[in-house]
């Protein structure tokens, strides 16, 4: 786009404002600088630079130097000759005038003989072209107003093109008719948006469409500045300012107070075009088009495409820009949908995690994953595991004397603590029925330490139960705990609400240990005792008791873990008081043996 602005640096700079005007259609908030160039007699130029932002003028020489070198193979030098605030422009824009001097790049020197030969060829070439141009001009002067096509005429044209080696001649001279073959009516209809005004800004002529929109222009002799204000360039509307910025695109806006009543509620119309000074008439011709960006702006002004001349590219600009806006809106909609999908996906992922957490709370993780994948979960046989049952002592009496919400609150408080302990000791919670709580170690993943894990969990249950209050008495509740070790069969039962269930006599025996237990005691079966007796647990014998359905059994009570503190059992961080208690316990044991001596700061010895 930059390379097509002009064939030389003067034309390039003269059309920069037109480029900025085009870009403003897409970037309406763009605050572009303004450029105006004047050619001097000696070939130098005066570049006028206007900007709302101070201090940026020093980058202009670098940019212009790069353009001159890359596009036109010319070296330039630029120096600031004046710097001021442009009083006429809104906001007192900075006005910098550069003196631009061009120096064509000199090609490498060649030998004198080669130079003479090249000069001779150029002289012959130019003389041949000049003869052809003169011949064509003579034929044109002798021709009638409507000349008849002749073969010799087109032969001359072909000869000129051949002389230029396929390109039109740089020395082109236009041919003008003696009289203008366009009547006034056709001109005003063919160019519906144009205004001719003199040096005093009095309107001499106007196109038909602009007359319809601004009826005041039908009165010849009115002043242009009565009906229009300048938007770009931001100068006072005078003939001197117009001639000064004649290479810039002029944007006029209609004044609301001068518009008909029907236009009072509409947005004002803006016109964009170029100024052409007609020396013979001493008048200015303003060739313009409506400055409309899309169909919505066209409808707001109650205009139609037919109001714009068919040859005017404003038609295509409106439709193409409308298409671009539609594509941008579609792209924005896609971005919004993409963002909505991203948020929904994030929420879905969160809900998925909640669902998985709920599912993993009901079923073992590997079993739940198999069910999610649609696989059938086969029942598994475990040769040895440890099962725990617990219940609340006098739970029936508590239910009879309390409100249901109190019972639910008590059980929820107790089960929340027990559930946390299952994570601490890595045991699997099978189910809860009323006040009964069932846990298994070594299922669904076989481990050799299943008995120790369940034993530590049981010790933690006794400690945790002391933190739960009996809603009737206000004292801590009491629980019975029973453990048994043996083989089980485990599998998923049901489809609507599948449960991971354990089957076998081991389950019945563990339940019997709980039902025949003692409040706040951990009742062990002989098989559970066998697995724990050589471990670091303190166990006492209960003796032989009669167990329903099992006959006589010699059972035991689990007292404590001799190597673990309460906080370790409960999964809490160790406190200084606990370490002090442990040191005190060691001290007490050593003192009991009568073998410890301590030296106090005062020198006294205590044994």
XYZ file of C-alpha atoms in Angstrom:
607
model
C 0.000 0.000 0.000
C 2.845 2.394 0.841
C 4.643 1.672 -2.428
C 1.584 2.671 -4.452
C 1.076 6.098 -2.855
C 3.161 7.969 -5.432
C 5.802 7.780 -8.099
C 8.165 10.138 -6.262
C 8.723 11.428 -2.742
C 6.588 14.550 -3.317
C 3.560 12.486 -4.396
C 4.175 10.000 -1.575
C 4.061 12.689 1.123
C 1.095 14.435 -0.524
C -0.995 11.253 -0.267
C -0.121 10.242 3.301
C -3.180 12.010 4.730
C -5.384 10.097 2.278
C -3.898 6.833 3.574
C -4.567 7.871 7.172
C -8.134 8.773 6.227
C -8.635 5.299 4.782
C -7.141 3.589 7.824
C -9.430 5.593 10.103
C -12.363 3.591 8.700
C -11.023 0.526 10.506
C -9.343 2.315 13.427
C -11.693 5.149 14.348
C -9.732 6.069 17.476
C -6.506 6.529 15.513
C -4.899 9.944 16.060
C -2.656 10.245 13.012
C -0.330 13.158 12.240
C -0.888 15.347 9.185
C 1.583 16.070 6.384
C 1.661 18.894 3.830
C 4.393 19.361 1.269
C 5.409 22.355 -0.907
C 7.783 22.149 -3.874
C 10.353 24.915 -4.207
C 11.896 26.239 -7.427
C 15.302 24.742 -6.674
C 13.864 21.202 -6.302
C 13.850 21.199 -2.513
C 10.641 20.738 -0.527
C 9.073 22.173 2.587
C 7.460 19.399 4.631
C 4.857 20.655 7.125
C 4.289 18.198 9.970
C 1.310 18.564 12.351
C 0.778 16.403 15.434
C -1.155 16.426 18.716
C 1.753 14.684 20.449
C 4.831 16.744 21.101
C 8.363 15.483 20.695
C 7.697 12.919 17.952
C 8.940 15.160 15.147
C 12.472 13.772 15.480
C 11.447 10.362 14.115
C 10.101 11.913 10.891
C 13.532 12.356 9.191
C 14.432 8.734 9.834
C 11.159 7.423 8.430
C 11.234 9.705 5.385
C 14.876 8.849 4.734
C 14.063 5.139 4.738
C 11.101 5.700 2.374
C 13.218 7.758 -0.042
C 15.989 5.145 -0.068
C 13.813 2.022 -0.285
C 11.100 3.276 -2.638
C 12.757 5.952 -4.786
C 16.505 5.217 -4.513
C 17.158 8.760 -3.327
C 19.105 10.134 -0.403
C 17.572 13.069 1.445
C 18.619 15.451 4.174
C 16.059 17.073 6.490
C 16.467 19.959 8.871
C 13.940 21.810 11.026
C 13.596 25.429 9.890
C 10.654 26.429 12.070
C 8.688 25.073 15.027
C 5.493 26.566 16.404
C 1.964 25.916 17.621
C -0.640 26.018 14.869
C -3.163 28.465 16.302
C -5.766 27.657 13.661
C -5.837 23.964 14.463
C -7.863 22.554 17.324
C -5.869 21.897 20.464
C -2.854 23.968 19.280
C -1.169 21.129 17.426
C 2.588 21.157 17.028
C 3.634 22.496 13.615
C 7.131 21.618 12.376
C 8.500 22.704 8.987
C 11.327 20.605 7.504
C 13.528 21.574 4.596
C 13.934 18.428 2.470
C 16.805 18.212 -0.007
C 17.078 15.252 -2.384
C 20.305 13.780 -3.722
C 19.942 10.972 -6.305
C 22.238 8.022 -5.726
C 25.159 8.337 -8.163
C 25.880 5.059 -10.016
C 29.469 3.753 -10.118
C 31.731 5.586 -12.632
C 32.335 3.825 -15.962
C 34.947 4.370 -18.655
C 34.722 7.459 -20.910
C 34.136 5.328 -23.976
C 31.169 3.523 -22.400
C 29.760 6.845 -21.201
C 29.938 8.362 -24.670
C 28.231 5.337 -26.207
C 25.408 5.467 -23.620
C 24.915 9.196 -24.147
C 24.751 8.711 -27.936
C 22.128 5.981 -27.557
C 20.051 8.135 -25.203
C 20.160 11.132 -27.588
C 19.024 8.976 -30.510
C 16.294 7.356 -28.407
C 14.912 10.692 -27.135
C 15.016 12.288 -30.619
C 13.067 9.363 -32.053
C 10.457 9.630 -29.286
C 10.234 13.405 -29.713
C 9.629 13.055 -33.474
C 6.879 10.515 -32.839
C 5.216 12.783 -30.236
C 5.355 15.805 -32.584
C 3.894 13.745 -35.406
C 1.038 12.599 -33.125
C 0.406 16.173 -31.924
C 0.229 17.471 -35.522
C -2.257 14.781 -36.453
C -4.355 15.594 -33.408
C -4.438 19.306 -34.231
C -5.440 18.631 -37.835
C -8.114 16.140 -36.833
C -11.802 17.029 -36.547
C -13.768 17.019 -33.334
C -14.907 13.440 -33.930
C -12.018 12.000 -35.964
C -12.435 8.901 -38.048
C -10.326 5.966 -36.924
C -7.368 5.459 -39.251
C -4.785 2.748 -39.366
C -1.936 5.293 -39.467
C -3.157 6.853 -36.170
C -3.015 3.563 -34.271
C 0.246 2.692 -35.975
C 1.768 5.823 -34.514
C 0.484 4.833 -31.042
C 2.013 1.369 -31.402
C 5.283 2.954 -32.447
C 5.361 5.147 -29.345
C 4.732 2.153 -27.073
C 7.483 0.215 -28.837
C 9.897 3.100 -28.378
C 9.142 2.980 -24.679
C 9.811 -0.790 -24.653
C 6.294 -1.741 -23.542
C 5.759 1.264 -21.240
C 3.949 4.561 -21.783
C 6.158 7.567 -22.413
C 7.264 9.602 -19.376
C 6.968 12.733 -21.520
C 3.195 12.340 -21.924
C 1.363 15.555 -22.901
C -2.442 15.472 -22.609
C -4.688 16.748 -25.388
C -7.619 18.959 -24.369
C -10.695 19.789 -26.506
C -11.305 23.398 -27.483
C -14.655 23.373 -25.707
C -16.049 21.296 -22.853
C -18.387 18.668 -24.286
C -20.433 18.235 -21.112
C -23.572 20.246 -20.449
C -24.289 21.662 -17.026
C -27.222 19.329 -16.252
C -25.246 16.198 -17.116
C -22.291 17.400 -15.035
C -24.460 18.078 -11.964
C -26.246 14.730 -12.312
C -23.118 12.741 -13.097
C -21.252 14.239 -10.128
C -24.081 14.462 -7.551
C -21.691 15.430 -4.757
C -19.605 18.432 -5.807
C -19.433 22.096 -4.907
C -17.855 25.028 -6.785
C -17.096 28.147 -4.710
C -15.074 31.293 -5.261
C -12.432 33.045 -3.178
C -15.111 34.525 -0.921
C -16.532 31.010 -0.287
C -19.701 31.825 -2.218
C -21.260 28.743 -3.784
C -21.497 28.910 -7.571
C -22.580 25.347 -8.346
C -23.538 22.125 -6.528
C -24.441 18.512 -7.378
C -28.044 17.348 -7.275
C -27.692 14.913 -4.350
C -25.985 17.405 -2.081
C -28.659 19.965 -2.970
C -31.338 17.538 -1.838
C -29.582 16.897 1.483
C -28.604 20.545 2.067
C -31.422 22.550 0.409
C -29.671 25.834 1.221
C -27.142 25.132 -1.538
C -29.887 25.711 -4.113
C -29.590 29.392 -3.332
C -26.628 30.454 -5.404
C -24.302 32.916 -3.763
C -24.593 31.642 -0.172
C -21.365 31.174 1.797
C -19.991 27.683 2.156
C -18.912 28.162 5.792
C -22.552 28.899 6.748
C -23.527 25.281 6.090
C -20.299 23.341 6.618
C -17.474 23.084 9.155
C -14.105 21.451 8.474
C -13.296 18.195 10.238
C -10.032 17.535 8.408
C -7.714 19.280 8.116
C -8.608 21.101 11.320
C -8.318 24.623 9.952
C -10.612 27.585 9.663
C -12.557 27.403 6.410
C -10.921 30.144 4.313
C -9.715 30.073 0.731
C -6.105 30.618 1.826
C -6.211 27.621 4.175
C -7.857 25.499 1.504
C -5.123 26.375 -0.997
C -2.479 25.740 1.659
C -3.777 22.201 2.303
C -4.979 21.562 -1.230
C -3.137 18.207 -1.404
C -4.962 16.949 1.700
C -8.302 15.224 1.776
C -10.956 17.613 3.025
C -13.749 16.370 5.278
C -16.744 18.708 5.735
C -19.597 18.226 8.228
C -23.006 19.841 7.854
C -24.060 22.265 10.589
C -27.124 21.099 12.491
C -28.648 24.548 12.888
C -28.693 25.037 9.113
C -30.318 21.696 8.300
C -34.060 21.136 7.686
C -36.334 19.980 10.491
C -36.314 16.431 9.144
C -32.547 16.266 9.806
C -32.697 17.499 13.393
C -32.713 13.994 14.887
C -30.308 12.440 12.374
C -26.521 12.321 12.587
C -24.897 15.031 10.504
C -23.587 14.113 7.057
C -19.857 14.196 6.450
C -18.352 14.707 2.993
C -14.856 13.624 2.003
C -13.031 14.668 -1.160
C -10.358 16.720 -2.858
C -9.985 20.372 -3.724
C -9.075 21.472 -7.286
C -8.193 25.112 -7.971
C -9.497 26.363 -11.311
C -7.158 29.196 -12.242
C -9.154 30.471 -15.235
C -12.358 30.812 -13.205
C -10.628 31.703 -9.905
C -12.873 29.157 -8.207
C -12.343 25.995 -6.172
C -13.935 22.694 -7.165
C -14.689 20.328 -4.288
C -15.172 16.772 -5.634
C -16.519 14.740 -2.753
C -18.482 11.690 -1.614
C -20.475 10.910 1.544
C -18.218 9.637 4.321
C -20.166 6.498 5.278
C -18.657 3.381 6.779
C -21.532 0.901 6.724
C -25.186 0.417 5.885
C -26.261 1.403 9.384
C -24.813 4.899 8.952
C -26.517 5.093 5.559
C -29.884 4.206 7.114
C -29.385 6.648 10.014
C -29.185 9.507 7.506
C -32.167 8.079 5.568
C -30.079 7.782 2.429
C -29.915 5.038 -0.179
C -27.213 3.492 -2.311
C -28.891 5.075 -5.338
C -28.065 8.535 -3.948
C -24.399 7.815 -4.669
C -23.200 7.881 -8.265
C -22.568 4.428 -9.757
C -18.967 5.351 -10.592
C -18.266 6.409 -6.995
C -16.252 3.794 -5.071
C -18.130 4.819 -1.917
C -20.740 2.237 -2.903
C -18.176 -0.556 -2.884
C -16.547 0.838 0.254
C -19.825 0.742 2.195
C -20.668 -2.792 1.094
C -17.157 -4.155 1.592
C -16.861 -2.512 4.986
C -20.283 -3.900 5.918
C -19.070 -7.350 4.959
C -15.901 -6.828 6.998
C -17.936 -5.690 10.004
C -20.162 -8.754 9.646
C -17.094 -10.995 9.560
C -15.658 -9.202 12.593
C -18.952 -9.618 14.453
C -18.996 -13.296 13.539
C -15.416 -13.587 14.759
C -16.342 -11.815 17.995
C -19.308 -14.136 18.441
C -17.013 -17.113 17.950
C -14.613 -15.682 20.527
C -17.478 -15.145 22.969
C -18.752 -18.678 22.365
C -15.213 -19.961 22.807
C -14.929 -18.134 26.123
C -18.338 -19.431 27.218
C -17.301 -22.960 26.275
C -14.069 -22.513 28.210
C -15.997 -21.394 31.302
C -18.506 -24.227 30.870
C -15.654 -26.670 30.426
C -14.053 -25.356 33.609
C -17.343 -25.710 35.501
C -17.858 -29.153 33.997
C -14.390 -30.168 35.148
C -15.196 -28.941 38.655
C -18.498 -30.841 38.672
C -16.700 -33.890 37.325
C -14.239 -33.717 40.211
C -17.134 -33.434 42.680
C -18.872 -36.405 41.053
C -15.680 -38.450 41.099
C -15.089 -37.538 44.747
C -18.614 -38.688 45.582
C -18.169 -41.860 43.557
C -14.804 -42.638 45.151
C -16.425 -42.145 48.553
C -18.956 -44.885 47.705
C -16.663 -47.292 45.855
C -12.939 -48.078 45.741
C -11.134 -45.940 43.169
C -10.072 -48.731 40.831
C -13.560 -50.264 41.002
C -15.200 -46.900 40.244
C -12.861 -46.377 37.257
C -13.814 -49.752 35.842
C -17.515 -48.942 36.197
C -17.009 -45.546 34.476
C -15.333 -47.313 31.557
C -18.310 -49.662 31.277
C -16.357 -52.715 32.352
C -17.781 -55.457 34.505
C -16.191 -55.667 37.940
C -15.505 -59.242 38.933
C -15.669 -60.367 42.549
C -12.321 -60.858 44.266
C -11.225 -63.279 46.986
C -8.916 -61.993 49.705
C -7.182 -64.680 51.787
C -6.653 -62.433 54.789
C -7.969 -59.061 55.882
C -9.040 -57.367 59.110
C -12.601 -56.136 59.591
C -13.779 -53.629 62.217
C -17.297 -52.990 63.469
C -18.338 -50.279 65.915
C -21.568 -48.962 67.392
C -22.761 -46.439 69.956
C -23.626 -47.738 73.426
C -27.291 -47.172 74.431
C -28.017 -45.711 70.978
C -31.658 -46.882 71.191
C -32.239 -44.985 74.442
C -30.598 -41.853 73.014
C -32.915 -41.990 69.986
C -35.940 -42.345 72.213
C -35.102 -39.219 74.252
C -33.836 -36.818 71.524
C -35.110 -35.016 68.459
C -34.150 -36.543 65.094
C -31.982 -33.537 64.194
C -29.943 -34.058 67.367
C -29.309 -37.688 66.432
C -28.259 -36.707 62.901
C -25.950 -33.989 64.258
C -24.321 -36.402 66.705
C -23.769 -39.128 64.099
C -22.503 -36.629 61.522
C -20.006 -35.193 63.994
C -18.789 -38.685 64.879
C -18.605 -40.021 61.295
C -16.737 -36.970 60.004
C -13.991 -37.679 62.515
C -13.966 -41.383 61.676
C -13.857 -40.669 57.932
C -10.761 -38.508 58.386
C -9.097 -41.338 60.299
C -9.659 -43.735 57.369
C -7.445 -41.455 55.278
C -4.820 -41.213 58.027
C -4.462 -45.001 58.402
C -5.308 -45.944 54.788
C -8.216 -48.269 55.501
C -11.408 -48.679 53.476
C -14.769 -47.615 54.862
C -17.282 -50.213 53.728
C -20.536 -48.688 54.971
C -22.518 -47.183 57.851
C -25.900 -48.446 58.958
C -27.450 -46.315 61.687
C -24.835 -46.100 64.409
C -22.832 -49.038 63.023
C -19.526 -48.213 61.304
C -17.694 -50.865 59.235
C -14.055 -50.647 58.127
C -11.729 -53.151 56.459
C -7.955 -53.297 56.028
C -6.344 -55.240 53.187
C -9.363 -54.784 50.890
C -9.678 -53.828 48.036
C -5.844 -53.599 47.896
C -4.048 -56.426 49.653
C -1.424 -55.280 52.171
C 0.513 -57.224 54.790
C -0.048 -54.565 57.491
C -3.858 -54.686 57.381
C -4.188 -55.682 61.062
C -1.880 -52.880 62.343
C -3.702 -50.284 60.263
C -7.133 -51.292 61.557
C -5.825 -51.525 65.136
C -4.437 -47.991 65.003
C -7.699 -46.840 63.429
C -9.643 -48.433 66.304
C -7.465 -46.654 68.888
C -8.159 -43.394 67.067
C -11.921 -44.080 67.143
C -11.858 -44.429 70.945
C -10.010 -41.103 71.238
C -12.256 -39.331 68.738
C -15.443 -40.565 70.377
C -14.500 -38.600 73.486
C -14.912 -35.377 71.449
C -18.566 -36.180 70.547
C -21.208 -35.286 73.142
C -24.231 -37.382 74.109
C -27.243 -35.083 73.430
C -29.079 -36.567 76.447
C -26.429 -36.421 79.182
C -23.938 -33.988 77.670
C -21.111 -36.424 78.422
C -18.869 -37.968 75.755
C -20.497 -40.874 73.942
C -19.289 -44.430 74.412
C -18.634 -46.863 71.555
C -17.932 -50.583 71.273
C -15.331 -51.768 68.749
C -14.756 -55.307 67.506
C -11.966 -56.682 65.240
C -11.561 -59.989 63.456
C -9.076 -61.244 60.846
C -9.858 -63.787 58.120
C -10.685 -64.420 54.451
C -13.502 -62.595 52.601
C -15.103 -62.387 49.177
C -15.590 -58.811 47.893
C -17.539 -57.474 44.909
C -19.947 -54.849 43.564
C -23.634 -55.480 44.165
C -26.449 -53.644 42.380
C -26.669 -51.272 39.398
C -28.820 -48.324 40.452
C -26.905 -47.722 43.685
C -23.939 -50.093 43.460
C -22.177 -50.969 46.699
C -18.870 -52.672 47.346
C -19.802 -55.432 49.781
C -17.862 -58.064 51.751
C -19.120 -61.620 52.179
C -18.014 -64.501 54.382
C -17.921 -65.749 57.945
C -15.205 -63.201 58.760
C -17.826 -60.439 58.514
C -20.154 -62.270 60.937
C -17.375 -62.942 63.448
C -16.242 -59.285 63.397
C -19.840 -58.222 64.040
C -20.001 -60.649 66.978
C -16.825 -59.131 68.463
C -18.491 -55.739 68.405
C -21.842 -56.893 69.838
C -20.104 -58.867 72.656
C -17.677 -56.047 73.398
C -17.370 -53.624 76.326
C -17.952 -49.818 76.137
C -14.821 -47.856 75.197
C -12.916 -51.104 74.628
C -11.484 -52.693 71.475
C -12.493 -56.349 71.401
C -10.145 -58.699 69.501
C -10.888 -62.172 68.179
C -8.209 -64.893 68.512
C -7.243 -64.453 64.838
C -6.881 -60.656 65.218
C -4.793 -61.220 68.364
C -2.540 -63.602 66.437
C -1.772 -60.896 63.874
C -1.098 -58.201 66.505
C 0.601 -60.027 69.372
C 4.121 -59.693 67.987
C 3.610 -56.074 66.994
C 4.111 -52.965 69.122
C 0.693 -53.068 70.790
C -0.338 -53.576 74.395
C -2.997 -56.295 74.572
C -4.733 -57.844 77.622
C -6.650 -61.102 77.735
C -10.377 -60.991 78.405
C -10.726 -64.713 78.815
C -13.126 -67.221 77.417
C -16.638 -66.018 76.599
C -19.679 -67.539 74.955
C -20.158 -65.955 71.507
C -23.551 -66.300 69.843
C -23.321 -68.702 66.918
C -19.624 -69.343 67.577
C -19.530 -71.060 70.934
C -16.687 -70.570 73.381
C -13.930 -68.138 72.266
C -10.880 -66.756 74.089
C -10.893 -63.028 73.250
C -8.649 -60.033 74.038
C -8.700 -56.256 74.527
C -6.438 -53.885 72.596
C -5.124 -51.258 75.043
C -2.663 -49.001 73.200
C 0.172 -48.658 70.725
C 3.331 -48.527 72.831
C 5.386 -46.647 70.225
C 2.882 -44.062 68.927
C 1.572 -40.938 70.626
C -2.025 -39.760 70.515
C -1.320 -37.155 67.837
C 0.265 -39.788 65.612
C -2.777 -41.997 66.045
C -5.117 -39.100 65.273
C -3.006 -37.823 62.358
C -2.346 -34.440 63.978
C 0.957 -32.525 63.975
C 3.040 -33.115 67.086
C 2.947 -30.370 69.730
C 5.615 -29.265 72.166
C 3.428 -30.389 75.056
C 3.347 -33.878 73.604
C 7.132 -34.043 73.342
C 7.339 -32.717 76.899
C 4.844 -35.377 78.005
C 6.920 -38.059 76.330
C 10.086 -36.793 78.020
C 8.260 -36.739 81.340
C 7.091 -40.310 80.793
C 10.665 -41.437 80.064
C 11.861 -39.534 83.117
C 9.183 -41.169 85.256
C 10.170 -44.633 84.045
C 13.866 -44.032 84.678
C 13.194 -42.605 88.115
C 11.163 -45.668 88.869
C 14.250 -47.732 88.181
C 16.321 -45.472 90.494
C 19.068 -45.058 87.957
C 18.808 -41.397 86.858
C 20.846 -38.492 88.248
C 20.250 -34.833 87.358
C 22.516 -31.860 87.974
C 20.673 -28.625 88.742
C 22.088 -25.145 88.103
C 22.649 -24.635 91.843
C 24.766 -27.783 92.022
C 22.262 -29.919 93.946
C 21.915 -33.537 92.807
C 18.543 -35.253 92.746
C 18.031 -39.002 92.306
